[in-house]
JSON list of C-alpha atoms in Angstrom, two decimals:
[
{"chain": "A", "resi": 1, "resn": "GLN", "atom": "CA", "xyz": [46.84, 90.39, 114.74]},
{"chain": "A", "resi": 2, "resn": "VAL", "atom": "CA", "xyz": [49.67, 88.14, 113.62]},
{"chain": "A", "resi": 3, "resn": "GLN", "atom": "CA", "xyz": [49.34, 84.47, 114.43]},
{"chain": "A", "resi": 4, "resn": "LEU", "atom": "CA", "xyz": [51.54, 81.46, 113.85]},
{"chain": "A", "resi": 5, "resn": "LEU", "atom": "CA", "xyz": [49.89, 78.30, 112.61]},
{"chain": "A", "resi": 6, "resn": "GLU", "atom": "CA", "xyz": [51.83, 75.06, 112.78]},
{"chain": "A", "resi": 7, "resn": "SER", "atom": "CA", "xyz": [51.25, 71.85, 110.88]},
{"chain": "A", "resi": 8, "resn": "GLY", "atom": "CA", "xyz": [52.98, 68.60, 110.04]},
{"chain": "A", "resi": 9, "resn": "GLY", "atom": "CA", "xyz": [53.36, 66.74, 113.30]},
{"chain": "A", "resi": 10, "resn": "GLY", "atom": "CA", "xyz": [52.35, 63.14, 113.80]},
{"chain": "A", "resi": 11, "resn": "LEU", "atom": "CA", "xyz": [53.43, 59.59, 114.54]},
{"chain": "A", "resi": 12, "resn": "VAL", "atom": "CA", "xyz": [56.33, 58.06, 112.66]},
{"chain": "A", "resi": 13, "resn": "GLN", "atom": "CA", "xyz": [58.58, 55.04, 113.08]},
{"chain": "A", "resi": 14, "resn": "ALA", "atom": "CA", "xyz": [62.22, 55.44, 113.96]},
{"chain": "A", "resi": 15, "resn": "GLY", "atom": "CA", "xyz": [64.23, 56.25, 110.87]},
{"chain": "A", "resi": 16, "resn": "GLY", "atom": "CA", "xyz": [61.31, 58.00, 109.23]},
{"chain": "A", "resi": 17, "resn": "SER", "atom": "CA", "xyz": [60.82, 61.62, 108.23]},
{"chain": "A", "resi": 18, "resn": "LEU", "atom": "CA", "xyz": [58.44, 64.48, 108.93]},
{"chain": "A", "resi": 19, "resn": "THR", "atom": "CA", "xyz": [58.25, 68.07, 107.80]},
{"chain": "A", "resi": 20, "resn": "LEU", "atom": "CA", "xyz": [56.88, 70.74, 110.08]},
{"chain": "A", "resi": 21, "resn": "SER", "atom": "CA", "xyz": [55.70, 74.09, 108.81]},
{"chain": "A", "resi": 22, "resn": "CYS", "atom": "CA", "xyz": [54.74, 77.31, 110.56]},
{"chain": "A", "resi": 23, "resn": "ALA", "atom": "CA", "xyz": [52.99, 80.10, 108.71]},
{"chain": "A", "resi": 24, "resn": "ALA", "atom": "CA", "xyz": [52.55, 83.62, 110.00]},
{"chain": "A", "resi": 25, "resn": "SER", "atom": "CA", "xyz": [49.34, 85.41, 109.15]},
{"chain": "A", "resi": 26, "resn": "GLY", "atom": "CA", "xyz": [48.26, 89.00, 109.59]},
{"chain": "A", "resi": 27, "resn": "SER", "atom": "CA", "xyz": [49.84, 92.35, 108.86]},
{"chain": "A", "resi": 28, "resn": "ILE", "atom": "CA", "xyz": [53.60, 91.93, 109.05]},
{"chain": "A", "resi": 29, "resn": "PHE", "atom": "CA", "xyz": [56.27, 94.54, 108.42]},
{"chain": "A", "resi": 30, "resn": "SER", "atom": "CA", "xyz": [59.21, 92.14, 108.59]},
{"chain": "A", "resi": 31, "resn": "ILE", "atom": "CA", "xyz": [60.44, 89.00, 110.34]},
{"chain": "A", "resi": 32, "resn": "ASN", "atom": "CA", "xyz": [63.87, 88.54, 111.85]},
{"chain": "A", "resi": 33, "resn": "ALA", "atom": "CA", "xyz": [64.99, 85.15, 113.10]},
{"chain": "A", "resi": 34, "resn": "MET", "atom": "CA", "xyz": [62.74, 82.13, 112.89]},
{"chain": "A", "resi": 35, "resn": "ALA", "atom": "CA", "xyz": [63.24, 79.07, 115.05]},
{"chain": "A", "resi": 36, "resn": "TRP", "atom": "CA", "xyz": [61.93, 75.74, 116.22]},
{"chain": "A", "resi": 37, "resn": "TYR", "atom": "CA", "xyz": [61.92, 74.64, 119.85]},
{"chain": "A", "resi": 38, "resn": "ARG", "atom": "CA", "xyz": [60.78, 71.38, 121.42]},
{"chain": "A", "resi": 39, "resn": "GLN", "atom": "CA", "xyz": [59.71, 70.23, 124.82]},
{"chain": "A", "resi": 40, "resn": "SER", "atom": "CA", "xyz": [59.44, 66.70, 126.18]},
{"chain": "A", "resi": 41, "resn": "PRO", "atom": "CA", "xyz": [57.57, 65.78, 129.37]},
{"chain": "A", "resi": 42, "resn": "GLY", "atom": "CA", "xyz": [59.63, 66.70, 132.42]},
{"chain": "A", "resi": 43, "resn": "LYS", "atom": "CA", "xyz": [62.21, 68.60, 130.39]},
{"chain": "A", "resi": 44, "resn": "GLN", "atom": "CA", "xyz": [62.82, 72.24, 129.65]},
{"chain": "A", "resi": 45, "resn": "ARG", "atom": "CA", "xyz": [61.99, 73.67, 126.27]},
{"chain": "A", "resi": 46, "resn": "GLU", "atom": "CA", "xyz": [65.10, 73.59, 124.09]},
{"chain": "A", "resi": 47, "resn": "LEU", "atom": "CA", "xyz": [66.10, 75.40, 120.94]},
{"chain": "A", "resi": 48, "resn": "VAL", "atom": "CA", "xyz": [66.33, 72.91, 118.09]},
{"chain": "A", "resi": 49, "resn": "ALA", "atom": "CA", "xyz": [67.18, 75.09, 115.11]},
{"chain": "A", "resi": 50, "resn": "ILE", "atom": "CA", "xyz": [67.25, 78.74, 114.08]},
{"chain": "A", "resi": 51, "resn": "VAL", "atom": "CA", "xyz": [67.49, 80.56, 110.75]},
{"chain": "A", "resi": 52, "resn": "THR", "atom": "CA", "xyz": [68.33, 84.24, 110.37]},
{"chain": "A", "resi": 53, "resn": "THR", "atom": "CA", "xyz": [67.22, 86.73, 107.74]},
{"chain": "A", "resi": 54, "resn": "CYS", "atom": "CA", "xyz": [70.47, 85.97, 105.90]},
{"chain": "A", "resi": 55, "resn": "ASP", "atom": "CA", "xyz": [69.61, 82.24, 105.92]},
{"chain": "A", "resi": 56, "resn": "ASN", "atom": "CA", "xyz": [72.36, 81.44, 108.40]},
{"chain": "A", "resi": 57, "resn": "THR", "atom": "CA", "xyz": [71.36, 78.37, 110.38]},
{"chain": "A", "resi": 58, "resn": "ASN", "atom": "CA", "xyz": [72.32, 76.77, 113.65]},
{"chain": "A", "resi": 59, "resn": "TYR", "atom": "CA", "xyz": [71.26, 73.50, 115.24]},
{"chain": "A", "resi": 60, "resn": "VAL", "atom": "CA", "xyz": [71.44, 71.77, 118.58]},
{"chain": "A", "resi": 61, "resn": "ASP", "atom": "CA", "xyz": [74.09, 69.06, 118.37]},
{"chain": "A", "resi": 62, "resn": "SER", "atom": "CA", "xyz": [71.61, 66.19, 118.71]},
{"chain": "A", "resi": 63, "resn": "VAL", "atom": "CA", "xyz": [69.85, 67.02, 115.42]},
{"chain": "A", "resi": 64, "resn": "LYS", "atom": "CA", "xyz": [72.79, 68.12, 113.24]},
{"chain": "A", "resi": 65, "resn": "GLU", "atom": "CA", "xyz": [72.97, 66.27, 109.92]},
{"chain": "A", "resi": 66, "resn": "ARG", "atom": "CA", "xyz": [69.38, 65.05, 110.42]},
{"chain": "A", "resi": 67, "resn": "PHE", "atom": "CA", "xyz": [67.21, 68.18, 110.60]},
{"chain": "A", "resi": 68, "resn": "THR", "atom": "CA", "xyz": [67.09, 71.12, 108.18]},
{"chain": "A", "resi": 69, "resn": "ILE", "atom": "CA", "xyz": [65.48, 74.47, 108.92]},
{"chain": "A", "resi": 70, "resn": "SER", "atom": "CA", "xyz": [64.46, 76.79, 106.09]},
{"chain": "A", "resi": 71, "resn": "ARG", "atom": "CA", "xyz": [62.29, 79.82, 105.54]},
{"chain": "A", "resi": 72, "resn": "ASP", "atom": "CA", "xyz": [60.20, 81.26, 102.76]},
{"chain": "A", "resi": 73, "resn": "LYS", "atom": "CA", "xyz": [58.79, 84.75, 103.35]},
{"chain": "A", "resi": 74, "resn": "SER", "atom": "CA", "xyz": [56.69, 84.33, 106.49]},
{"chain": "A", "resi": 75, "resn": "THR", "atom": "CA", "xyz": [56.82, 80.52, 106.72]},
{"chain": "A", "resi": 76, "resn": "VAL", "atom": "CA", "xyz": [59.45, 78.46, 108.49]},
{"chain": "A", "resi": 77, "resn": "TYR", "atom": "CA", "xyz": [59.98, 74.75, 107.88]},
{"chain": "A", "resi": 78, "resn": "LEU", "atom": "CA", "xyz": [61.71, 71.96, 109.73]},
{"chain": "A", "resi": 79, "resn": "GLN", "atom": "CA", "xyz": [62.61, 68.90, 107.68]},
{"chain": "A", "resi": 80, "resn": "MET", "atom": "CA", "xyz": [63.32, 66.03, 110.06]},
{"chain": "A", "resi": 81, "resn": "ASN", "atom": "CA", "xyz": [65.03, 62.91, 108.75]},
{"chain": "A", "resi": 82, "resn": "SER", "atom": "CA", "xyz": [66.33, 59.78, 110.46]},
{"chain": "A", "resi": 83, "resn": "LEU", "atom": "CA", "xyz": [64.02, 60.41, 113.38]},
{"chain": "A", "resi": 84, "resn": "LYS", "atom": "CA", "xyz": [64.80, 58.80, 116.72]},
{"chain": "A", "resi": 85, "resn": "PRO", "atom": "CA", "xyz": [62.54, 58.04, 119.69]},
{"chain": "A", "resi": 86, "resn": "GLU", "atom": "CA", "xyz": [64.37, 60.74, 121.64]},
{"chain": "A", "resi": 87, "resn": "ASP", "atom": "CA", "xyz": [63.07, 63.30, 119.13]},
{"chain": "A", "resi": 88, "resn": "THR", "atom": "CA", "xyz": [59.58, 62.74, 120.54]},
{"chain": "A", "resi": 89, "resn": "ALA", "atom": "CA", "xyz": [58.32, 66.08, 121.84]},
{"chain": "A", "resi": 90, "resn": "VAL", "atom": "CA", "xyz": [55.94, 68.94, 121.24]},
{"chain": "A", "resi": 91, "resn": "TYR", "atom": "CA", "xyz": [57.55, 71.21, 118.68]},
{"chain": "A", "resi": 92, "resn": "TYR", "atom": "CA", "xyz": [56.96, 74.98, 118.76]},
{"chain": "A", "resi": 93, "resn": "CYS", "atom": "CA", "xyz": [57.82, 77.55, 116.13]},
{"chain": "A", "resi": 94, "resn": "ASN", "atom": "CA", "xyz": [59.06, 80.95, 117.16]},
{"chain": "A", "resi": 95, "resn": "GLU", "atom": "CA", "xyz": [59.30, 84.12, 115.09]},
{"chain": "A", "resi": 96, "resn": "ASP", "atom": "CA", "xyz": [60.74, 87.56, 115.87]},
{"chain": "A", "resi": 97, "resn": "VAL", "atom": "CA", "xyz": [58.17, 89.75, 114.13]},
{"chain": "A", "resi": 98, "resn": "PHE", "atom": "CA", "xyz": [57.92, 93.45, 113.45]},
{"chain": "A", "resi": 99, "resn": "TYR", "atom": "CA", "xyz": [54.33, 94.67, 113.08]},
{"chain": "A", "resi": 100, "resn": "SER", "atom": "CA", "xyz": [55.84, 98.07, 112.30]},
{"chain": "A", "resi": 101, "resn": "VAL", "atom": "CA", "xyz": [59.22, 99.71, 112.71]},
{"chain": "A", "resi": 102, "resn": "ARG", "atom": "CA", "xyz": [58.52, 100.33, 116.41]},
{"chain": "A", "resi": 103, "resn": "ASP", "atom": "CA", "xyz": [56.35, 97.30, 117.20]},
{"chain": "A", "resi": 104, "resn": "ARG", "atom": "CA", "xyz": [58.45, 94.17, 117.65]},
{"chain": "A", "resi": 105, "resn": "ARG", "atom": "CA", "xyz": [57.12, 90.97, 119.20]},
{"chain": "A", "resi": 106, "resn": "VAL", "atom": "CA", "xyz": [58.22, 87.41, 119.69]},
{"chain": "A", "resi": 107, "resn": "LEU", "atom": "CA", "xyz": [55.47, 84.99, 118.67]},
{"chain": "A", "resi": 108, "resn": "TRP", "atom": "CA", "xyz": [54.97, 81.31, 119.43]},
{"chain": "A", "resi": 109, "resn": "GLY", "atom": "CA", "xyz": [53.03, 78.67, 117.57]},
{"chain": "A", "resi": 110, "resn": "GLN", "atom": "CA", "xyz": [50.48, 76.47, 119.32]},
{"chain": "A", "resi": 111, "resn": "GLY", "atom": "CA", "xyz": [52.74, 73.44, 119.29]},
{"chain": "A", "resi": 112, "resn": "THR", "atom": "CA", "xyz": [52.55, 70.23, 117.30]},
{"chain": "A", "resi": 113, "resn": "GLN", "atom": "CA", "xyz": [53.18, 66.75, 118.67]},
{"chain": "A", "resi": 114, "resn": "VAL", "atom": "CA", "xyz": [55.88, 64.61, 117.09]},
{"chain": "A", "resi": 115, "resn": "THR", "atom": "CA", "xyz": [56.01, 61.00, 118.28]},
{"chain": "A", "resi": 116, "resn": "VAL", "atom": "CA", "xyz": [58.68, 58.60, 117.09]},
{"chain": "A", "resi": 117, "resn": "SER", "atom": "CA", "xyz": [58.11, 54.93, 117.83]},
{"chain": "A", "resi": 118, "resn": "SER", "atom": "CA", "xyz": [60.94, 52.45, 118.20]}
]
């Protein structure tokens, strides 16, 4: 069974940096898009960044020029620079995974807390 394991969250001061990673384990045929979402208390989960199989990327406006998403085989990363208190949230990775040609599933990581202090 494929699982996503996240790491890299924590507490950082405003202006600091963190790198999140999310590794897929298990028997994988291929992975399409990989993405990071975040959710703050009382808010809906929002898409932060996405990277396609062709390494095309897209970001929510609030993180452009500060965050960078990248992928390496079955691992997706989120480099976060110039962090702001409003970036505080639980961050979730998301991968569109094929177990086989006919078995496609969307997987979520367990979530990792990012807290930015002012």
